[in-house]
């Protein structure tokens, strides 16, 4: 189905502000943190001492915390999937110095540091079966992933707003748990990643805000559609060697729920914060179907809360091939 052309007009209007928005939400490359800022330098004569220290600090972390950290890393490492998907949005053009494609490239370049840092940390930690993790990563990228947004910029930016908030929460919580386990080093790493995610979330939230100013009816319907379908997590098709496509996701997500790194209540909190950010309750001049969508969205947090109260997370830890020898 061809999308109405108004979306393209809106994208072209916003495109004119992309230099300003990139300067506001992305950092100059040479001032930005890099993975090596947080890892031992292999040229250092004390390198092996530092690795020992790093491995010592990693000893007190729980099994579920490792599972979540590795799953988060694999999710970050599947960045090619997300970049390719975003490049396909209507209004994004890789030719002609289009501001949108510049944004996506610069955003990907920042995101690329996340998987890079975590991957190197996990390799040095002495706790991870790297081959198994790499097999899962290659599978996740090769299997691809349907975000459920088609080429629609509105749905995509609702998705990315949601997703950046979700990753902010999960990295921040892993940082807190690592700190509690005495691992300040890892806590710092997850902390800087979380603050990147928060900055990215603010950017996508502003894109959607600007779309609400220009085309409130259609963006309301896009938000409604995304929430009705549910925001699917990028690790949905996760698997490990020998396993069927997607068979590992529920175990990964159960581990995250058990240690409260990312729960169904976080999903609801994110929804509520987006309702507030975009001032959904007070947006005026909507047509009938957008009004209906607004009513659905405003009632959704309470509905989801009632369902979540009935969800029971299995207590038993799942055995991941990623962890241990
Ligand atoms: Fe990230
Ligand atoms: Fe992100």
GROMACS .gro file of C-alpha atoms and ligand atoms in nm:
model
  327
    1UNK     CA    1   0.000   0.000   0.000
    2UNK     CA    2   0.133   0.342  -0.092
    3UNK     CA    3   0.148   0.579   0.201
    4UNK     CA    4  -0.020   0.914   0.166
    5UNK     CA    5   0.222   1.174   0.037
    6UNK     CA    6   0.180   1.399   0.336
    7UNK     CA    7   0.433   1.181   0.518
    8UNK     CA    8   0.693   1.263   0.259
    9UNK     CA    9   0.613   1.633   0.287
   10UNK     CA   10   0.645   1.617   0.664
   11UNK     CA   11   0.977   1.431   0.633
   12UNK     CA   12   1.104   1.691   0.386
   13UNK     CA   13   1.001   1.973   0.618
   14UNK     CA   14   1.178   1.813   0.914
   15UNK     CA   15   1.479   1.732   0.698
   16UNK     CA   16   1.558   2.105   0.689
   17UNK     CA   17   1.616   2.099   1.066
   18UNK     CA   18   1.835   1.790   1.073
   19UNK     CA   19   2.164   1.978   1.108
   20UNK     CA   20   2.029   2.161   1.410
   21UNK     CA   21   1.881   1.841   1.559
   22UNK     CA   22   2.199   1.640   1.503
   23UNK     CA   23   2.404   1.909   1.675
   24UNK     CA   24   2.159   1.905   1.965
   25UNK     CA   25   2.141   1.528   2.015
   26UNK     CA   26   2.465   1.375   1.885
   27UNK     CA   27   2.816   1.439   2.010
   28UNK     CA   28   3.119   1.542   1.803
   29UNK     CA   29   3.310   1.223   1.729
   30UNK     CA   30   3.642   1.328   1.876
   31UNK     CA   31   3.483   1.442   2.200
   32UNK     CA   32   3.276   1.129   2.237
   33UNK     CA   33   3.375   0.841   2.465
   34UNK     CA   34   3.524   0.537   2.295
   35UNK     CA   35   3.526   0.175   2.416
   36UNK     CA   36   3.900   0.186   2.486
   37UNK     CA   37   3.844   0.464   2.743
   38UNK     CA   38   3.693   0.196   2.970
   39UNK     CA   39   3.913  -0.104   2.896
   40UNK     CA   40   4.272  -0.194   2.978
   41UNK     CA   41   4.522  -0.083   2.713
   42UNK     CA   42   4.702  -0.388   2.572
   43UNK     CA   43   5.019  -0.178   2.523
   44UNK     CA   44   5.036  -0.120   2.897
   45UNK     CA   45   5.313  -0.328   3.065
   46UNK     CA   46   5.062  -0.394   3.345
   47UNK     CA   47   4.799  -0.517   3.103
   48UNK     CA   48   4.783  -0.869   3.245
   49UNK     CA   49   4.751  -0.736   3.600
   50UNK     CA   50   4.459  -0.525   3.489
   51UNK     CA   51   4.291  -0.819   3.322
   52UNK     CA   52   4.326  -1.015   3.646
   53UNK     CA   53   4.163  -0.729   3.832
   54UNK     CA   54   3.884  -0.712   3.573
   55UNK     CA   55   3.821  -1.086   3.610
   56UNK     CA   56   3.829  -1.059   3.988
   57UNK     CA   57   3.562  -0.786   3.980
   58UNK     CA   58   3.346  -1.002   3.754
   59UNK     CA   59   3.325  -1.288   4.004
   60UNK     CA   60   3.033  -1.180   4.218
   61UNK     CA   61   2.777  -1.125   3.947
   62UNK     CA   62   2.474  -1.355   3.935
   63UNK     CA   63   2.404  -1.604   3.658
   64UNK     CA   64   2.094  -1.416   3.540
   65UNK     CA   65   2.288  -1.091   3.530
   66UNK     CA   66   2.543  -1.252   3.296
   67UNK     CA   67   2.262  -1.388   3.078
   68UNK     CA   68   2.104  -1.043   3.051
   69UNK     CA   69   2.435  -0.868   2.987
   70UNK     CA   70   2.525  -1.111   2.708
   71UNK     CA   71   2.175  -1.090   2.555
   72UNK     CA   72   2.196  -0.710   2.566
   73UNK     CA   73   2.534  -0.723   2.395
   74UNK     CA   74   2.406  -0.948   2.118
   75UNK     CA   75   2.111  -0.712   2.071
   76UNK     CA   76   2.352  -0.418   2.036
   77UNK     CA   77   2.572  -0.616   1.797
   78UNK     CA   78   2.277  -0.667   1.561
   79UNK     CA   79   2.304  -0.297   1.472
   80UNK     CA   80   2.338  -0.365   1.095
   81UNK     CA   81   1.977  -0.486   1.100
   82UNK     CA   82   1.848  -0.165   1.257
   83UNK     CA   83   2.054   0.065   1.037
   84UNK     CA   84   1.942  -0.114   0.723
   85UNK     CA   85   1.581  -0.094   0.838
   86UNK     CA   86   1.593   0.278   0.916
   87UNK     CA   87   1.762   0.357   0.583
   88UNK     CA   88   1.451   0.218   0.415
   89UNK     CA   89   1.210   0.467   0.570
   90UNK     CA   90   1.017   0.683   0.330
   91UNK     CA   91   1.185   1.024   0.312
   92UNK     CA   92   1.531   0.889   0.393
   93UNK     CA   93   1.755   0.916   0.091
   94UNK     CA   94   2.115   0.796   0.084
   95UNK     CA   95   2.194   1.023  -0.207
   96UNK     CA   96   2.175   1.400  -0.235
   97UNK     CA   97   2.318   1.479   0.110
   98UNK     CA   98   1.983   1.405   0.267
   99UNK     CA   99   1.976   1.511   0.634
  100UNK     CA  100   1.788   1.199   0.739
  101UNK     CA  101   2.044   0.953   0.605
  102UNK     CA  102   2.318   1.162   0.765
  103UNK     CA  103   2.133   1.134   1.096
  104UNK     CA  104   2.095   0.757   1.066
  105UNK     CA  105   2.463   0.710   0.982
  106UNK     CA  106   2.574   0.931   1.271
  107UNK     CA  107   2.331   0.760   1.510
  108UNK     CA  108   2.457   0.416   1.400
  109UNK     CA  109   2.815   0.531   1.450
  110UNK     CA  110   2.735   0.621   1.810
  111UNK     CA  111   2.540   0.300   1.866
  112UNK     CA  112   2.824   0.091   1.725
  113UNK     CA  113   3.034   0.174   2.032
  114UNK     CA  114   2.783  -0.004   2.258
  115UNK     CA  115   2.822  -0.355   2.120
  116UNK     CA  116   3.191  -0.294   2.069
  117UNK     CA  117   3.255  -0.202   2.434
  118UNK     CA  118   3.038  -0.478   2.582
  119UNK     CA  119   3.177  -0.741   2.348
  120UNK     CA  120   3.536  -0.660   2.443
  121UNK     CA  121   3.444  -0.657   2.811
  122UNK     CA  122   3.278  -0.998   2.786
  123UNK     CA  123   3.578  -1.141   2.603
  124UNK     CA  124   3.811  -1.024   2.879
  125UNK     CA  125   3.580  -1.125   3.166
  126UNK     CA  126   3.670  -1.492   3.162
  127UNK     CA  127   3.306  -1.589   3.215
  128UNK     CA  128   3.170  -1.613   2.863
  129UNK     CA  129   3.172  -1.880   2.598
  130UNK     CA  130   3.254  -1.635   2.321
  131UNK     CA  131   3.199  -1.879   2.036
  132UNK     CA  132   2.844  -1.949   2.150
  133UNK     CA  133   2.778  -1.578   2.188
  134UNK     CA  134   2.916  -1.510   1.841
  135UNK     CA  135   2.701  -1.784   1.689
  136UNK     CA  136   2.392  -1.625   1.848
  137UNK     CA  137   2.499  -1.284   1.716
  138UNK     CA  138   2.553  -1.408   1.364
  139UNK     CA  139   2.214  -1.582   1.374
  140UNK     CA  140   2.037  -1.270   1.500
  141UNK     CA  141   2.180  -1.058   1.218
  142UNK     CA  142   2.125  -1.325   0.952
  143UNK     CA  143   1.769  -1.399   1.065
  144UNK     CA  144   1.673  -1.032   1.028
  145UNK     CA  145   1.384  -0.879   1.204
  146UNK     CA  146   1.052  -0.720   1.116
  147UNK     CA  147   1.002  -0.418   1.340
  148UNK     CA  148   0.641  -0.399   1.221
  149UNK     CA  149   0.671  -0.042   1.100
  150UNK     CA  150   0.696  -0.096   0.725
  151UNK     CA  151   0.860   0.208   0.556
  152UNK     CA  152   0.643   0.445   0.753
  153UNK     CA  153   0.852   0.718   0.921
  154UNK     CA  154   0.582   0.787   1.180
  155UNK     CA  155   0.567   0.427   1.301
  156UNK     CA  156   0.944   0.399   1.291
  157UNK     CA  157   0.997   0.702   1.510
  158UNK     CA  158   0.737   0.583   1.758
  159UNK     CA  159   0.927   0.254   1.766
  160UNK     CA  160   1.270   0.411   1.810
  161UNK     CA  161   1.141   0.648   2.081
  162UNK     CA  162   1.011   0.347   2.270
  163UNK     CA  163   1.313   0.131   2.206
  164UNK     CA  164   1.574   0.388   2.309
  165UNK     CA  165   1.386   0.441   2.636
  166UNK     CA  166   1.377   0.064   2.690
  167UNK     CA  167   1.751   0.023   2.631
  168UNK     CA  168   1.819   0.319   2.858
  169UNK     CA  169   1.631   0.142   3.138
  170UNK     CA  170   1.794  -0.196   3.087
  171UNK     CA  171   2.154  -0.071   3.062
  172UNK     CA  172   2.099   0.156   3.362
  173UNK     CA  173   1.963  -0.132   3.570
  174UNK     CA  174   2.251  -0.360   3.470
  175UNK     CA  175   2.484  -0.080   3.580
  176UNK     CA  176   2.312  -0.065   3.919
  177UNK     CA  177   2.327  -0.444   3.966
  178UNK     CA  178   2.692  -0.457   3.860
  179UNK     CA  179   2.770  -0.187   4.114
  180UNK     CA  180   2.587  -0.379   4.384
  181UNK     CA  181   2.799  -0.682   4.300
  182UNK     CA  182   3.110  -0.468   4.350
  183UNK     CA  183   3.186  -0.429   3.981
  184UNK     CA  184   3.224  -0.053   3.941
  185UNK     CA  185   3.414  -0.097   3.619
  186UNK     CA  186   3.124  -0.263   3.438
  187UNK     CA  187   2.879  -0.025   3.608
  188UNK     CA  188   3.061   0.268   3.446
  189UNK     CA  189   3.048   0.104   3.103
  190UNK     CA  190   2.676   0.034   3.122
  191UNK     CA  191   2.621   0.382   3.266
  192UNK     CA  192   2.776   0.562   2.969
  193UNK     CA  193   2.585   0.341   2.727
  194UNK     CA  194   2.261   0.415   2.913
  195UNK     CA  195   2.319   0.787   2.888
  196UNK     CA  196   2.372   0.760   2.510
  197UNK     CA  197   2.040   0.576   2.490
  198UNK     CA  198   1.868   0.852   2.690
  199UNK     CA  199   2.009   1.116   2.453
  200UNK     CA  200   1.891   0.919   2.150
  201UNK     CA  201   1.549   0.870   2.308
  202UNK     CA  202   1.515   1.248   2.350
  203UNK     CA  203   1.596   1.295   1.982
  204UNK     CA  204   1.337   1.049   1.854
  205UNK     CA  205   1.080   1.184   2.099
  206UNK     CA  206   1.140   1.531   1.957
  207UNK     CA  207   1.102   1.405   1.598
  208UNK     CA  208   0.762   1.264   1.690
  209UNK     CA  209   0.670   1.581   1.877
  210UNK     CA  210   0.741   1.782   1.564
  211UNK     CA  211   0.534   1.540   1.357
  212UNK     CA  212   0.244   1.591   1.601
  213UNK     CA  213   0.262   1.963   1.523
  214UNK     CA  214   0.243   1.901   1.149
  215UNK     CA  215   0.019   1.596   1.109
  216UNK     CA  216  -0.153   1.510   1.440
  217UNK     CA  217  -0.415   1.273   1.301
  218UNK     CA  218  -0.183   1.041   1.114
  219UNK     CA  219   0.085   1.026   1.383
  220UNK     CA  220  -0.183   0.949   1.643
  221UNK     CA  221  -0.302   0.658   1.427
  222UNK     CA  222   0.057   0.539   1.383
  223UNK     CA  223   0.116   0.544   1.760
  224UNK     CA  224  -0.211   0.358   1.812
  225UNK     CA  225  -0.121   0.096   1.553
  226UNK     CA  226   0.225   0.034   1.705
  227UNK     CA  227   0.081  -0.009   2.054
  228UNK     CA  228  -0.197  -0.239   1.933
  229UNK     CA  229   0.062  -0.462   1.767
  230UNK     CA  230   0.285  -0.428   2.075
  231UNK     CA  231   0.640  -0.300   2.046
  232UNK     CA  232   0.844  -0.606   1.961
  233UNK     CA  233   1.189  -0.629   2.109
  234UNK     CA  234   1.484  -0.641   1.867
  235UNK     CA  235   1.604  -0.970   2.022
  236UNK     CA  236   1.274  -1.143   1.945
  237UNK     CA  237   1.435  -1.395   1.708
  238UNK     CA  238   1.724  -1.476   1.942
  239UNK     CA  239   1.853  -1.835   1.938
  240UNK     CA  240   2.159  -2.029   2.040
  241UNK     CA  241   2.345  -2.301   1.853
  242UNK     CA  242   2.124  -2.598   1.776
  243UNK     CA  243   1.809  -2.407   1.878
  244UNK     CA  244   1.514  -2.298   1.668
  245UNK     CA  245   1.478  -1.939   1.555
  246UNK     CA  246   1.343  -1.722   1.837
  247UNK     CA  247   1.357  -2.004   2.092
  248UNK     CA  248   1.593  -1.821   2.328
  249UNK     CA  249   1.407  -1.493   2.355
  250UNK     CA  250   1.163  -1.593   2.628
  251UNK     CA  251   1.449  -1.729   2.843
  252UNK     CA  252   1.645  -1.406   2.798
  253UNK     CA  253   1.338  -1.199   2.876
  254UNK     CA  254   1.253  -1.416   3.183
  255UNK     CA  255   1.605  -1.358   3.318
  256UNK     CA  256   1.559  -0.982   3.267
  257UNK     CA  257   1.224  -0.996   3.448
  258UNK     CA  258   1.363  -1.205   3.736
  259UNK     CA  259   1.640  -0.958   3.815
  260UNK     CA  260   1.412  -0.662   3.724
  261UNK     CA  261   1.632  -0.523   3.451
  262UNK     CA  262   1.340  -0.492   3.215
  263UNK     CA  263   0.986  -0.592   3.311
  264UNK     CA  264   0.635  -0.559   3.174
  265UNK     CA  265   0.588  -0.271   3.419
  266UNK     CA  266   0.876  -0.089   3.250
  267UNK     CA  267   0.693  -0.132   2.920
  268UNK     CA  268   0.391   0.038   3.074
  269UNK     CA  269   0.601   0.315   3.231
  270UNK     CA  270   0.759   0.387   2.893
  271UNK     CA  271   0.416   0.406   2.732
  272UNK     CA  272   0.300   0.646   3.003
  273UNK     CA  273   0.603   0.868   2.965
  274UNK     CA  274   0.547   0.888   2.588
  275UNK     CA  275   0.180   0.977   2.642
  276UNK     CA  276   0.302   1.261   2.860
  277UNK     CA  277   0.590   1.371   2.635
  278UNK     CA  278   0.361   1.398   2.334
  279UNK     CA  279   0.082   1.554   2.538
  280UNK     CA  280  -0.162   1.299   2.397
  281UNK     CA  281  -0.440   1.388   2.638
  282UNK     CA  282  -0.460   1.750   2.527
  283UNK     CA  283  -0.396   1.742   2.154
  284UNK     CA  284  -0.679   1.926   1.982
  285UNK     CA  285  -0.839   1.930   1.638
  286UNK     CA  286  -0.835   1.556   1.581
  287UNK     CA  287  -1.064   1.374   1.340
  288UNK     CA  288  -1.290   1.096   1.457
  289UNK     CA  289  -1.055   0.804   1.407
  290UNK     CA  290  -0.765   0.988   1.570
  291UNK     CA  291  -0.992   1.070   1.867
  292UNK     CA  292  -1.070   0.701   1.896
  293UNK     CA  293  -0.702   0.616   1.881
  294UNK     CA  294  -0.631   0.870   2.155
  295UNK     CA  295  -0.899   0.715   2.378
  296UNK     CA  296  -0.749   0.371   2.324
  297UNK     CA  297  -0.397   0.495   2.403
  298UNK     CA  298  -0.501   0.684   2.716
  299UNK     CA  299  -0.677   0.376   2.855
  300UNK     CA  300  -0.397   0.137   2.762
  301UNK     CA  301  -0.163   0.171   3.063
  302UNK     CA  302  -0.432   0.063   3.308
  303UNK     CA  303  -0.542  -0.221   3.085
  304UNK     CA  304  -0.186  -0.347   3.054
  305UNK     CA  305  -0.135  -0.314   3.428
  306UNK     CA  306  -0.429  -0.548   3.496
  307UNK     CA  307  -0.286  -0.806   3.256
  308UNK     CA  308   0.068  -0.772   3.395
  309UNK     CA  309  -0.050  -0.842   3.747
  310UNK     CA  310  -0.138  -1.193   3.632
  311UNK     CA  311   0.194  -1.272   3.465
  312UNK     CA  312   0.410  -1.522   3.650
  313UNK     CA  313   0.781  -1.529   3.566
  314UNK     CA  314   0.939  -1.875   3.600
  315UNK     CA  315   1.179  -1.886   3.892
  316UNK     CA  316   1.414  -2.143   3.751
  317UNK     CA  317   1.726  -2.021   3.574
  318UNK     CA  318   1.765  -2.135   3.217
  319UNK     CA  319   2.101  -2.278   3.114
  320UNK     CA  320   2.248  -2.062   2.842
  321UNK     CA  321   2.534  -2.198   2.632
  322UNK     CA  322   2.686  -1.848   2.642
  323UNK     CA  323   2.785  -1.871   3.006
  324UNK     CA  324   3.072  -2.067   3.154
  325UNK     CA  325   3.332  -2.287   3.000
  326LIG    FE1  326   2.262   0.095   2.203
  327LIG    FE1  327   1.992   0.279   2.119
   0.00000   0.00000   0.00000
